[in-house]
Amino acid sequence: MSLNVDTAWRDQALGALVLVACLLCAGCATVAADLPPTYDELATQLADEQAIDAEQVIRLREAFLATPDFDERIRAVTLLEQEILGLLQVEQPLRLGPIGSATLEHYRASITGHQALAEFYHHVDMPEQAAVHEAWTHVIAGAVETTGDGTLDAPYRALSPNEAKGYLGTRELTEVGSTYRQSDERPFMLWISAARDSQPLKNVFFDLDGLYSGLAESVRRKPTTVFPIGPPRSCSELRVCDAFSPESFIHILAAGNDTAALTFLGWRGLTRFNDAVDALRLAAWSGNAMANRILAELWLRAAFNTTQASKDRDEYLVSAERNYLVAIRAGFEDAMFELGRLYVMGTYGSDKTANGLPLISRSAELDNPQALLWLGWRHVLGDSVDRDHERAEHYFLRAAEIDELGKLEYARFLMHRDVDRGFNERAFRWVRQFARNDNAHAMVLIGDLYARGLHVGKSFRRAGSWFKNAVKAAPDDPYLVNEVAWRFAVTHLPKLRDERYALEIMERIMDASDEASRNPAYLDTLAAAYAANGNFERAVAVQEQAVEEARASADNDLPILLEHLEAFRAGEEISEQVP
């Protein structure tokens, strides 16, 4: 039986179309299978699961960041979370239920939303439901901790400032102050100082690059992008679509009364003094004690730099003290040290001098390294406290447990000519290791050891080599260059003197740094180098400038500078027992 030609062709064509369709569908299925699930798909899936892990939370966060309407979603979540944080402070648990639920509808992994619902269900005596949200809270906090250790070098990754604060709550830490922080590697970080009982404040850093990058991508795609807080104005209305950056984002947050952003602008972002003070005051009035800490420094700087009448200076000092005291009540141990030091110096009058040492001691008890080193050196010299080298060593060793500077200062303590305790192998290992890691200050200390023959054989050649290596390692460090130049210019050891080199490095650093060129101590070294090279006329001119700068800044070394000036006028060099 033969087939009709038209019918045969039609059947063959239909078969081919079916085959192509099947192949295309198979390809589509393959592509679809390769695509990661969307945020909404993941959220629906996890809503029905009783047990979740940190990896699932991180996947949910990444999917949330990739949503096309991320800007609108994160704004809704942020505003709801802010309301929750306010309700938690005033203890209104019944209102937390609906707001917590609304938050999770927008973002299933909101740690703040889960905290709200856990609190709500506990209040209405539904422990099983509360346990579900407590489990979510625990896992989200654990997910944060998989991303770093909370230090500046390895900050935790968090979706938002609210997630960072929610995480701290799970660790029984209470925020007392915050600001943003930037580095080349991480342009948008949050720095929170948090308290727990009577322990030292803990500084915790969070990398918020996901939030910034998600908004930057949204800005790139659509001019209607809105931001998490503040009036719902788009990037086009704010005129930042073409120039969106971490700095512009911080300005937007500050306009929404984000206290960390206001503190950042007062600390780093503003150049006008009054604008900086206004931004910091707004943050301080909202309870951000870090703003008080920075305000204290601004007022103190204004007091010392003012050319106005003493009345203005006194008002600035009063404002500085007031803000220091607020920061101290919040637990900032560095504020305790700074105000205590000002009291001891007599900045606030003789009637407050006695208040200084208790503040510094309290700061040291909280392991503030500056306070520990200050007390250590005062016990070495018998200044403000009893001369007690055993007690001094105790403070230096505590500082050595904290950071590298403490270890170097412990070595300097052992090398002090009034300290008869001998240099030990532990200190030598520390200094040698730091020097191998190109720490220029450690190199100077090794040079001093060789010059004096402490713990090593005396060698002026090696001492000089270590001093010059230190300058090579840190040629733009005025303090270090000054230290090395002073040793070469005025040392009582003829075989160690190198007055030409001393003059060369001092002239270079003074030409390179305006601040160094006005420093009385550095001018004194430069003058001594001129005198060591026989140019007493130039030495006198430079030393007169040093005296003038010291008088303007009420420098305590003025008597020594005047003594050196008389020596240069008499054609005499400076010779001292250094190192």
Coordinates of C-alpha atoms in Angstrom, one line a residue:
M1 CA 0.0 0.0 0.0
S2 CA 1.6 3.3 -1.0
L3 CA 1.5 6.6 1.1
N4 CA 0.3 9.9 -0.1
V5 CA 3.4 12.1 -0.6
D6 CA 1.9 15.2 1.2
T7 CA 0.9 13.0 4.1
A8 CA 4.3 11.5 4.4
W9 CA 6.1 14.8 4.3
R10 CA 3.7 16.2 6.9
D11 CA 4.4 13.3 9.2
Q12 CA 8.2 13.5 8.8
A13 CA 8.1 17.3 9.5
L14 CA 6.0 16.8 12.6
G15 CA 8.4 14.1 13.9
A16 CA 11.3 16.5 13.3
L17 CA 9.6 19.3 15.2
V18 CA 8.8 17.0 18.1
L19 CA 12.4 15.9 18.2
V20 CA 13.7 19.5 18.1
A21 CA 11.2 20.4 20.8
C22 CA 12.3 17.6 23.0
L23 CA 16.0 18.5 22.6
L24 CA 15.2 22.2 23.4
C25 CA 13.2 21.3 26.4
A26 CA 16.0 19.0 27.6
G27 CA 18.5 21.9 27.2
C28 CA 16.2 24.2 29.1
A29 CA 15.8 21.7 31.8
T30 CA 19.6 21.4 32.0
V31 CA 20.1 25.2 32.2
A32 CA 17.3 25.5 34.8
A33 CA 18.9 22.8 36.8
D34 CA 22.3 24.7 36.8
L35 CA 20.7 27.9 38.0
P36 CA 20.8 28.4 41.8
P37 CA 17.5 28.7 43.5
T38 CA 16.1 32.2 44.0
Y39 CA 15.7 33.8 47.4
D40 CA 12.0 33.2 47.4
E41 CA 12.5 29.5 46.6
L42 CA 15.0 29.1 49.4
A43 CA 12.9 31.0 51.9
T44 CA 9.9 28.8 51.1
Q45 CA 11.9 25.7 51.4
L46 CA 13.6 26.7 54.7
A47 CA 10.3 27.9 56.3
D48 CA 9.2 24.3 56.5
E49 CA 12.4 22.9 57.9
Q50 CA 12.9 22.3 61.6
A51 CA 16.7 22.2 61.5
I52 CA 18.9 24.5 59.5
D53 CA 22.7 25.1 59.4
A54 CA 25.1 28.0 58.9
E55 CA 25.6 27.1 55.2
Q56 CA 21.9 27.4 54.5
V57 CA 21.8 30.8 56.2
I58 CA 24.7 32.1 54.1
R59 CA 23.1 30.8 50.9
L60 CA 19.9 32.5 51.9
R61 CA 21.7 35.8 52.5
E62 CA 23.6 35.6 49.2
A63 CA 20.3 34.9 47.4
F64 CA 18.7 37.8 49.2
L65 CA 21.5 40.1 48.1
A66 CA 20.9 39.0 44.5
T67 CA 17.2 39.8 44.4
P68 CA 16.2 42.3 41.6
D69 CA 14.4 44.4 44.1
F70 CA 17.0 44.2 46.8
D71 CA 17.0 47.9 47.6
E72 CA 13.2 47.8 48.4
R73 CA 13.5 44.6 50.4
I74 CA 16.4 45.7 52.5
R75 CA 14.7 49.0 53.2
A76 CA 11.5 47.3 54.4
V77 CA 13.6 44.9 56.6
T78 CA 15.7 47.7 58.0
L79 CA 12.8 49.9 59.1
L80 CA 11.0 46.9 60.7
E81 CA 14.2 45.9 62.5
Q82 CA 14.7 49.4 63.8
E83 CA 11.2 49.3 65.2
I84 CA 12.0 45.9 66.9
L85 CA 15.2 47.2 68.5
G86 CA 13.2 50.2 69.9
L87 CA 10.5 47.9 71.3
L88 CA 13.1 45.6 72.9
Q89 CA 14.5 48.5 74.8
V90 CA 11.1 49.6 76.2
E91 CA 10.0 46.0 76.8
Q92 CA 6.8 45.8 74.8
P93 CA 6.8 42.0 74.0
L94 CA 3.2 41.8 72.7
R95 CA 3.9 44.3 69.8
L96 CA 7.0 42.2 68.8
G97 CA 4.9 39.3 67.5
P98 CA 3.3 41.0 64.4
I99 CA 6.4 43.1 63.6
G100 CA 8.7 40.1 63.9
S101 CA 6.5 38.1 61.6
A102 CA 6.4 40.9 59.1
T103 CA 10.2 41.1 59.2
L104 CA 10.6 37.4 58.4
E105 CA 8.2 37.7 55.5
H106 CA 10.6 40.1 53.9
Y107 CA 13.8 38.3 55.0
R108 CA 13.7 34.8 56.5
A109 CA 17.2 35.0 58.1
S110 CA 16.7 38.3 60.0
I111 CA 18.3 37.7 63.3
T112 CA 16.4 40.6 64.7
G113 CA 13.1 39.3 63.5
H114 CA 13.8 35.9 65.1
Q115 CA 14.8 37.6 68.4
A116 CA 11.6 39.5 68.4
L117 CA 9.4 36.3 67.9
A118 CA 11.4 34.4 70.5
E119 CA 10.7 37.1 73.0
F120 CA 7.0 37.3 72.0
Y121 CA 6.4 33.5 72.2
H122 CA 8.1 33.4 75.6
H123 CA 5.9 36.1 76.8
V124 CA 2.7 34.3 75.7
D125 CA 4.0 31.1 77.2
M126 CA 4.5 29.2 73.9
P127 CA 8.0 27.7 74.6
E128 CA 8.0 25.3 71.5
Q129 CA 7.5 28.2 69.1
A130 CA 10.0 30.3 71.0
A131 CA 12.6 27.5 70.7
V132 CA 12.2 27.4 66.9
H133 CA 13.2 31.1 66.7
E134 CA 15.9 30.8 69.3
A135 CA 17.4 28.0 67.1
W136 CA 17.3 30.3 64.1
T137 CA 19.0 33.0 66.1
H138 CA 21.7 30.7 67.2
V139 CA 22.4 29.4 63.7
I140 CA 22.5 32.9 62.2
A141 CA 25.0 34.0 64.9
G142 CA 27.1 30.9 64.1
A143 CA 27.0 31.8 60.4
V144 CA 28.4 35.2 61.2
E145 CA 31.2 33.7 63.1
T146 CA 32.2 31.4 60.2
T147 CA 33.2 34.6 58.2
G148 CA 35.9 36.0 60.5
D149 CA 36.9 36.7 64.1
G150 CA 35.5 40.2 64.5
T151 CA 38.9 42.0 64.4
L152 CA 39.9 44.8 62.1
D153 CA 42.0 42.4 60.0
A154 CA 39.3 39.7 59.9
P155 CA 35.9 41.3 60.4
Y156 CA 32.7 39.3 60.6
R157 CA 30.6 39.6 57.5
A158 CA 27.1 40.9 58.2
L159 CA 24.2 41.8 55.9
S160 CA 23.5 45.1 57.7
P161 CA 24.2 47.1 60.8
N162 CA 21.1 45.6 62.4
E163 CA 22.3 42.1 61.8
A164 CA 25.6 43.1 63.5
K165 CA 23.8 44.5 66.5
G166 CA 21.5 41.4 66.7
Y167 CA 24.6 39.2 66.6
L168 CA 26.1 41.1 69.6
G169 CA 22.9 40.6 71.5
T170 CA 23.3 36.8 71.2
R171 CA 26.7 37.2 72.8
E172 CA 25.4 39.3 75.6
L173 CA 27.2 42.4 74.4
T174 CA 25.6 45.8 74.5
E175 CA 26.5 48.5 72.0
V176 CA 27.8 51.7 73.6
G177 CA 29.2 53.4 70.5
S178 CA 29.8 52.8 66.8
T179 CA 31.2 54.3 63.7
Y180 CA 32.1 53.2 60.2
R181 CA 35.6 52.3 59.2
Q182 CA 37.3 52.0 55.8
S183 CA 40.4 50.3 54.4
D184 CA 41.7 49.6 50.9
E185 CA 40.5 46.0 51.2
R186 CA 37.2 46.7 52.9
P187 CA 35.8 50.1 52.1
F188 CA 32.6 49.7 54.2
M189 CA 33.0 48.3 57.7
L190 CA 31.1 48.9 60.9
W191 CA 33.1 49.3 64.2
I192 CA 31.1 48.7 67.3
S193 CA 32.4 49.1 70.9
A194 CA 30.3 46.9 73.1
A195 CA 30.1 46.2 76.9
R196 CA 29.5 43.1 78.9
D197 CA 29.2 43.4 82.7
S198 CA 32.3 45.1 84.1
Q199 CA 34.7 43.7 81.5
P200 CA 36.7 46.0 79.2
L201 CA 34.9 47.2 76.2
K202 CA 35.1 44.9 73.2
N203 CA 35.8 46.4 69.8
V204 CA 34.0 44.3 67.1
F205 CA 34.3 44.9 63.4
F206 CA 31.8 43.9 60.7
D207 CA 32.3 43.9 56.9
L208 CA 29.2 45.3 55.3
D209 CA 30.5 45.0 51.7
G210 CA 27.5 42.8 50.7
L211 CA 25.1 45.6 51.6
Y212 CA 27.1 48.3 49.8
S213 CA 27.7 46.1 46.7
G214 CA 24.1 45.1 46.5
L215 CA 23.0 48.7 46.5
A216 CA 25.7 49.7 44.1
E217 CA 24.5 47.0 41.7
S218 CA 20.9 48.3 42.1
V219 CA 22.0 51.9 41.5
R220 CA 23.8 50.8 38.3
R221 CA 20.7 49.1 37.0
K222 CA 17.9 51.4 38.0
P223 CA 17.7 55.1 38.9
T224 CA 14.7 54.5 41.1
T225 CA 16.9 52.7 43.7
V226 CA 16.1 53.7 47.3
F227 CA 18.2 53.3 50.4
P228 CA 17.7 51.5 53.8
I229 CA 17.0 54.5 56.0
G230 CA 16.0 58.2 55.6
P231 CA 13.3 59.6 53.3
P232 CA 12.5 57.2 50.5
R233 CA 14.3 59.3 47.9
S234 CA 15.8 57.5 44.9
C235 CA 19.4 57.8 43.8
S236 CA 18.4 60.0 40.9
E237 CA 16.6 62.4 43.3
L238 CA 19.7 62.4 45.5
R239 CA 22.0 62.8 42.4
V240 CA 24.3 59.9 43.4
C241 CA 23.5 57.4 40.7
D242 CA 26.6 58.2 38.7
A243 CA 28.8 58.7 41.7
F244 CA 27.7 56.2 44.3
S245 CA 30.5 55.3 46.7
P246 CA 31.0 54.2 50.3
E247 CA 31.4 57.8 51.2
S248 CA 28.2 58.9 49.5
F249 CA 26.4 56.0 51.1
I250 CA 27.6 57.1 54.6
H251 CA 26.3 60.6 53.9
I252 CA 22.9 59.1 53.0
L253 CA 22.9 57.1 56.2
A254 CA 23.8 60.2 58.2
A255 CA 20.9 62.0 56.6
G256 CA 18.7 59.2 58.0
N257 CA 20.2 59.8 61.5
D258 CA 22.4 56.7 61.5
T259 CA 24.6 57.6 64.5
A260 CA 27.5 55.5 63.3
A261 CA 27.5 57.5 60.0
L262 CA 27.2 60.8 61.9
T263 CA 30.2 59.8 64.1
F264 CA 32.2 58.8 61.0
L265 CA 31.5 62.2 59.4
G266 CA 32.6 64.0 62.6
W267 CA 35.7 61.9 62.9
R268 CA 36.9 61.5 59.4
G269 CA 34.6 63.0 56.8
L270 CA 34.3 66.7 57.6
T271 CA 37.0 69.3 57.5
R272 CA 35.1 72.2 59.1
F273 CA 35.3 72.1 62.9
N274 CA 31.7 73.3 63.5
D275 CA 30.2 70.8 61.1
A276 CA 32.2 68.0 62.7
V277 CA 31.0 69.1 66.2
D278 CA 27.4 69.3 65.0
A279 CA 27.5 65.8 63.5
L280 CA 29.1 64.3 66.6
R281 CA 26.6 66.1 68.9
L282 CA 23.7 64.6 67.0
A283 CA 25.2 61.1 67.4
A284 CA 26.0 61.7 71.1
W285 CA 22.5 62.9 71.9
S286 CA 21.2 59.6 70.4
G287 CA 23.4 57.6 72.9
N288 CA 26.5 56.9 70.8
A289 CA 29.3 57.3 73.4
M290 CA 31.9 56.9 70.7
A291 CA 30.9 60.3 69.5
N292 CA 31.5 61.7 73.0
R293 CA 34.9 60.2 72.9
I294 CA 35.8 61.9 69.7
L295 CA 34.1 65.1 70.7
A296 CA 36.4 65.3 73.8
E297 CA 39.5 65.1 71.5
L298 CA 38.1 67.8 69.2
W299 CA 37.4 70.2 72.1
L300 CA 40.8 69.5 73.6
R301 CA 42.6 70.2 70.4
A302 CA 40.6 73.4 70.0
A303 CA 41.6 74.4 73.5
F304 CA 45.3 73.9 72.8
N305 CA 45.2 75.5 69.4
T306 CA 43.1 78.5 70.1
T307 CA 44.5 81.9 69.7
Q308 CA 41.5 83.4 71.4
A309 CA 41.1 84.7 75.0
S310 CA 41.6 82.3 77.8
K311 CA 37.9 82.3 78.4
D312 CA 37.4 80.5 75.1
R313 CA 40.1 78.1 76.0
D314 CA 38.5 77.4 79.3
E315 CA 35.1 76.7 77.7
Y316 CA 36.7 74.3 75.3
L317 CA 38.4 72.5 78.2
V318 CA 35.1 72.2 80.0
S319 CA 33.4 70.8 76.9
A320 CA 36.3 68.3 76.5
E321 CA 36.0 67.2 80.2
R322 CA 32.2 66.8 80.0
N323 CA 32.5 64.5 76.9
Y324 CA 35.4 62.6 78.5
L325 CA 33.2 61.9 81.5
V326 CA 30.3 60.5 79.4
A327 CA 32.7 58.3 77.5
I328 CA 34.2 57.1 80.8
R329 CA 30.8 56.2 82.2
A330 CA 30.2 54.1 79.0
G331 CA 33.5 52.2 79.7
F332 CA 36.0 53.7 77.3
E333 CA 39.3 53.0 79.1
D334 CA 41.3 55.2 76.7
A335 CA 39.1 58.2 77.8
M336 CA 39.9 57.3 81.5
F337 CA 43.6 57.4 80.6
E338 CA 43.5 60.6 78.7
L339 CA 41.4 62.6 81.2
G340 CA 43.5 61.1 84.0
R341 CA 46.7 62.3 82.3
L342 CA 45.3 65.7 81.8
Y343 CA 44.4 65.9 85.5
V344 CA 47.9 64.8 86.6
M345 CA 49.4 67.4 84.2
G346 CA 47.4 70.1 86.0
T347 CA 45.4 71.0 82.9
Y348 CA 42.3 71.4 85.0
G349 CA 43.9 73.0 87.9
S350 CA 45.6 71.8 91.1
D351 CA 42.4 70.9 92.8
K352 CA 41.8 68.1 90.3
T353 CA 45.3 66.7 90.1
A354 CA 44.6 64.0 92.7
N355 CA 41.8 62.7 90.5
G356 CA 44.2 61.7 87.8
L357 CA 46.0 58.7 89.2
P358 CA 42.8 56.7 90.1
L359 CA 41.5 57.2 86.6
I360 CA 44.8 56.0 85.1
S361 CA 44.9 53.0 87.4
R362 CA 41.3 52.1 86.5
S363 CA 42.2 52.3 82.9
A364 CA 45.2 50.0 83.5
E365 CA 42.9 47.5 85.3
L366 CA 40.9 47.4 82.1
D367 CA 44.2 46.6 80.2
N368 CA 44.6 49.9 78.4
P369 CA 48.1 49.6 77.0
Q370 CA 48.8 53.3 77.3
A371 CA 47.9 53.4 81.0
L372 CA 50.0 50.3 81.7
L373 CA 53.0 51.8 80.0
W374 CA 52.5 55.2 81.7
L375 CA 52.4 53.6 85.1
G376 CA 55.4 51.4 84.3
W377 CA 57.6 54.4 83.4
R378 CA 56.3 56.4 86.3
H379 CA 57.4 53.6 88.7
V380 CA 60.8 53.6 86.9
L381 CA 61.3 57.4 87.5
G382 CA 59.4 57.8 90.7
D383 CA 57.2 60.4 89.1
S384 CA 53.7 60.8 90.6
V385 CA 54.1 57.3 92.2
D386 CA 56.8 55.5 94.3
R387 CA 60.0 54.4 92.5
D388 CA 59.4 50.6 92.3
H389 CA 61.1 48.7 89.5
E390 CA 59.5 45.4 90.4
R391 CA 56.1 47.1 90.1
A392 CA 57.2 48.7 86.9
E393 CA 58.1 45.4 85.4
H394 CA 54.7 44.0 86.3
Y395 CA 53.0 46.8 84.2
F396 CA 55.4 46.4 81.3
L397 CA 54.8 42.6 81.1
R398 CA 51.1 43.1 81.2
A399 CA 51.4 45.6 78.3
A400 CA 53.7 43.1 76.5
E401 CA 50.8 40.5 76.6
I402 CA 48.6 43.0 74.6
D403 CA 50.7 44.1 71.6
E404 CA 54.0 44.6 70.0
L405 CA 54.6 48.0 71.4
G406 CA 54.3 46.6 74.9
K407 CA 57.1 44.1 74.2
L408 CA 59.3 46.8 72.8
E409 CA 58.7 49.0 75.8
Y410 CA 59.5 46.1 78.1
A411 CA 62.9 45.9 76.3
R412 CA 63.4 49.6 76.7
F413 CA 62.6 49.3 80.4
L414 CA 65.3 46.6 80.8
M415 CA 67.8 48.8 79.0
H416 CA 67.2 51.9 81.1
R417 CA 70.3 52.9 82.9
D418 CA 68.5 53.3 86.2
V419 CA 67.1 49.8 86.0
D420 CA 69.4 47.1 87.4
R421 CA 67.6 44.0 86.3
G422 CA 69.7 42.9 83.4
F423 CA 68.5 42.2 79.8
N424 CA 66.9 38.8 79.4
E425 CA 66.6 36.3 76.6
R426 CA 62.8 36.7 76.4
A427 CA 63.1 40.4 75.5
F428 CA 65.9 39.7 73.1
R429 CA 63.8 37.1 71.2
W430 CA 61.0 39.6 70.9
V431 CA 63.1 42.4 69.6
R432 CA 65.1 40.2 67.3
Q433 CA 61.9 38.8 65.8
F434 CA 60.3 42.2 65.3
A435 CA 63.5 43.5 63.6
R436 CA 63.5 40.5 61.2
N437 CA 59.9 41.6 60.3
D438 CA 61.3 45.0 59.4
N439 CA 60.2 46.8 62.5
A440 CA 62.4 49.9 62.4
H441 CA 62.0 50.7 66.1
A442 CA 63.2 47.1 67.0
M443 CA 66.2 47.7 64.8
V444 CA 67.2 50.8 66.8
L445 CA 66.9 48.8 70.0
I446 CA 69.2 46.1 68.7
G447 CA 71.7 48.9 67.7
D448 CA 71.5 50.2 71.3
L449 CA 72.3 46.7 72.6
Y450 CA 75.4 46.4 70.4
A451 CA 76.5 49.9 71.3
R452 CA 76.4 49.1 75.0
G453 CA 77.3 45.4 74.9
L454 CA 74.0 44.4 76.6
H455 CA 73.2 40.7 76.1
V456 CA 75.5 40.7 73.0
G457 CA 79.1 41.5 72.3
K458 CA 79.9 45.2 72.0
S459 CA 80.2 46.3 68.4
F460 CA 80.0 49.9 67.2
R461 CA 80.1 48.8 63.6
R462 CA 77.0 46.6 64.1
A463 CA 75.3 49.2 66.1
G464 CA 75.8 51.8 63.4
S465 CA 74.6 49.3 60.8
W466 CA 71.4 48.6 62.7
F467 CA 70.7 52.3 63.1
K468 CA 71.1 52.9 59.4
N469 CA 69.0 49.9 58.5
A470 CA 66.2 51.3 60.7
V471 CA 66.2 54.5 58.7
K472 CA 66.1 52.5 55.5
A473 CA 63.1 50.6 56.8
A474 CA 61.2 53.7 57.8
P475 CA 62.7 56.7 56.0
D476 CA 59.6 58.8 56.3
D477 CA 59.1 58.3 60.1
P478 CA 60.2 61.6 61.7
Y479 CA 60.3 60.2 65.2
L480 CA 62.5 57.3 64.2
V481 CA 64.8 59.4 62.0
N482 CA 65.1 61.9 64.8
E483 CA 66.1 59.1 67.3
V484 CA 68.8 57.8 65.0
A485 CA 70.1 61.2 64.1
W486 CA 70.4 62.2 67.8
R487 CA 72.4 59.1 68.5
F488 CA 74.9 59.8 65.7
A489 CA 75.2 63.5 66.4
V490 CA 75.6 63.7 70.2
T491 CA 76.8 60.2 71.3
H492 CA 79.7 60.2 73.8
L493 CA 81.2 57.2 71.9
P494 CA 83.6 58.6 69.3
K495 CA 83.6 55.3 67.3
L496 CA 79.8 55.5 66.9
R497 CA 79.5 59.2 65.9
D498 CA 78.5 59.9 62.3
E499 CA 77.6 63.6 62.3
R500 CA 77.4 63.9 58.5
Y501 CA 74.9 61.1 58.2
A502 CA 72.9 62.6 61.1
L503 CA 72.7 66.0 59.3
E504 CA 71.8 64.4 56.0
I505 CA 68.8 62.4 57.3
M506 CA 67.5 65.3 59.5
E507 CA 67.6 67.8 56.7
R508 CA 65.8 65.4 54.5
I509 CA 63.0 64.7 57.0
M510 CA 62.6 68.3 57.9
D511 CA 62.2 69.3 54.2
A512 CA 59.7 66.5 53.7
S513 CA 57.4 67.2 56.7
D514 CA 55.9 70.5 57.7
E515 CA 54.9 69.1 61.0
A516 CA 58.4 67.8 61.7
S517 CA 59.9 71.2 60.8
R518 CA 57.9 72.8 63.6
N519 CA 58.6 70.2 66.2
P520 CA 60.9 71.6 69.0
A521 CA 62.6 68.2 69.7
Y522 CA 63.3 67.6 66.0
L523 CA 64.6 71.2 65.6
D524 CA 66.9 70.6 68.6
T525 CA 68.3 67.5 66.9
L526 CA 68.9 69.4 63.6
A527 CA 70.7 72.1 65.5
A528 CA 72.8 69.6 67.3
A529 CA 73.7 68.0 64.0
Y530 CA 74.8 71.4 62.6
A531 CA 76.9 72.0 65.7
A532 CA 78.5 68.5 65.4
N533 CA 79.5 69.5 61.8
G534 CA 81.0 72.8 63.0
N535 CA 78.2 75.1 61.6
F536 CA 77.4 76.9 64.9
E537 CA 75.8 79.9 63.1
R538 CA 73.2 77.6 61.6
A539 CA 72.9 75.7 64.8
V540 CA 72.0 78.9 66.7
A541 CA 69.4 79.9 64.1
V542 CA 67.7 76.5 64.2
Q543 CA 67.8 76.3 68.0
E544 CA 66.2 79.8 68.3
Q545 CA 63.3 78.5 66.2
A546 CA 63.1 75.4 68.5
V547 CA 62.8 77.7 71.5
E548 CA 60.2 79.8 69.8
E549 CA 58.1 76.7 68.9
A550 CA 58.4 75.4 72.5
R551 CA 57.2 78.6 74.0
A552 CA 54.2 78.7 71.7
S553 CA 53.2 75.2 72.7
A554 CA 54.2 75.4 76.4
D555 CA 56.7 72.5 75.8
N556 CA 58.1 71.1 79.0
D557 CA 61.5 70.7 77.4
L558 CA 62.0 74.5 77.1
P559 CA 64.7 74.6 79.8
I560 CA 66.8 72.0 78.0
L561 CA 66.3 73.7 74.7
L562 CA 67.6 77.0 76.2
E563 CA 70.6 75.2 77.7
H564 CA 71.5 73.8 74.3
L565 CA 71.1 77.3 72.7
E566 CA 73.6 78.8 75.1
A567 CA 76.0 75.9 74.3
F568 CA 75.7 76.6 70.5
R569 CA 76.2 80.3 71.1
A570 CA 79.4 79.4 73.0
G571 CA 80.6 77.2 70.1
E572 CA 80.1 74.0 72.0
E573 CA 78.7 70.7 70.7
I574 CA 76.2 68.5 72.6
S575 CA 77.7 65.3 74.0
E576 CA 75.5 62.8 75.9
Q577 CA 75.6 59.2 77.1
V578 CA 73.5 57.8 74.3
P579 CA 72.5 55.2 73.6

